[in-house]
Amino acid sequence: GGTASIARFRGALVGAVLGDCLGGEFEGAEEVPMDRVLQHLNGLEEDSRGDCILQYSDDTAMTRCVVQSLLTRGEFDQQDMAHRFAEEYRQAPGRGYGSGVVQVLRKLSSPRLSDVFQPARAQFGGRGSFGNGGAMRSAPFALAFRNLPDVKRYARLGAMLTHSCSLGYNGAVLQALAVHYSLQGALSVPQVFINRLISEMEGVENEDCARNDARALNEPEFPFCARLHRIKDLMERNTVSIEEVISELGNGIAALHSVPTAIFCVLHCLEPRPGLPEQYGGLERTVAYCLALGGDTDTIACMAGAIAGAHYGVDAIPQAWQRCCEGAEEAEAWADRLHLLYHKQPQEG
Ligand code: R7I
Ligand code: MG
Ligand code: MG
């Protein structure tokens, strides 16, 4: 479909849910042979009765909260979103949340809380979490807001409800930017896509908080930009091994070690690659590749799934995969409503 078409909106949200559900199988595994990944994915095709329900985790649970808050309020409402996170956690605490964030979610359910950003700021000795929990749920900001400054502003604030370290919330901004540009069709020229991300992130990371956090955590200045430059280097190479991707970009639970990785997976899988089935399209390749990295597979596949889904559109996602994943059907319905909200806004600039 065309730029910001309904197929792209559906692809983004269904892709995110699928990545979470399919990636759950390998979360935390150290090395995953591609054979095992393909066996897992082929198993879905064979299950014709559709009774192989793969459950979603915190990634989708929190994404749903973001979507429902934005749709119900028609704008970003921090109190409402915080309340939904807390309520979702209270009702289903077993979705595999990060071990630190559960403290924030408990505090957010207190009716006496006046500053909803305060519990996040108290995490990890007052610096806040750098985990990827803000980034894993940030795709909806790119689908609800049409204009770039809004995407950046609200992806950041939405993440700060649980992740107040710049290495956490800037990962959410980067993920939302990647979905935003993918929706616009920017992935049809990969160099343009990565250069846009770099130039936007140069502005995003150019602030005192980000400099201080980077210094305190022994990271270079402009840590996300540095990783995006590594992606560019990897893109210029003819062959890249899974081991090199893991050592250059990471596959861990920190936003810095997973958001750039997800972006790389999408870019790398735009073309057929050795080791991946020839009959696979780009979206299938992307998901399979993310799973083979091991580590935080549900989250990396969720983020890559959103970016890839916004590029290829929902029709690129196998029906058999969608049938097996909890929440996939519902995700299509949210996408349609977000598409309406997005196109109600005048385009600026
Ligand atoms: O970021 P968060 O919501 O976790 C998301 C991940 C995804 O992979 C989900 O699929 C789920 O499995 O969890 O949760 P946090 O607890 O904020 O951060 C995750 C982990 O990152 C923490 O439990 C810590 O181990 C680590 N971490 C830190 N460690 C030391 N210092 C995050 N921030 C810090 C820090 O500042
Ligand atoms: Mg998870
Ligand atoms: Mg995860």
PDB file of C-alpha atoms and ligand atoms in Angstrom, residues 20 24 27 56-60 95-98 132 136 296-299 302, ligand 2:
ATOM      1  CA  ASP A  20       6.633 -10.951  20.997  1.00  0.00           C
ATOM      2  CA  GLY A  24       9.016 -15.853  23.624  1.00  0.00           C
ATOM      3  CA  GLU A  27      13.979 -15.535  25.278  1.00  0.00           C
ATOM      4  CA  TYR A  56       2.077 -12.623  24.463  1.00  0.00           C
ATOM      5  CA  SER A  57       4.244 -11.138  27.201  1.00  0.00           C
ATOM      6  CA  ASP A  58       4.719  -7.739  28.879  1.00  0.00           C
ATOM      7  CA  ASP A  59       5.817  -6.261  25.526  1.00  0.00           C
ATOM      8  CA  THR A  60       2.328  -6.643  24.071  1.00  0.00           C
ATOM      9  CA  ARG A  95       3.528 -11.753  31.747  1.00  0.00           C
ATOM     10  CA  GLY A  96       7.300 -11.792  32.248  1.00  0.00           C
ATOM     11  CA  TYR A  97       7.967  -8.190  33.298  1.00  0.00           C
ATOM     12  CA  GLY A  98      11.523  -6.998  34.014  1.00  0.00           C
ATOM     13  CA  ASN A 132      14.208  -1.801  26.841  1.00  0.00           C
ATOM     14  CA  MET A 136       9.265  -2.360  23.352  1.00  0.00           C
ATOM     15  CA  ASP A 296      16.062 -10.854  24.436  1.00  0.00           C
ATOM     16  CA  THR A 297      14.327 -12.464  21.457  1.00  0.00           C
ATOM     17  CA  ASP A 298      10.729 -11.534  22.261  1.00  0.00           C
ATOM     18  CA  THR A 299      11.575  -7.852  22.551  1.00  0.00           C
ATOM     19  CA  CYS A 302       8.651  -7.295  18.704  1.00  0.00           C
TER      20      CYS A 302
HETATM   21 MG    MG B   2       8.517  -9.800  27.232  1.00  0.00          MG
END
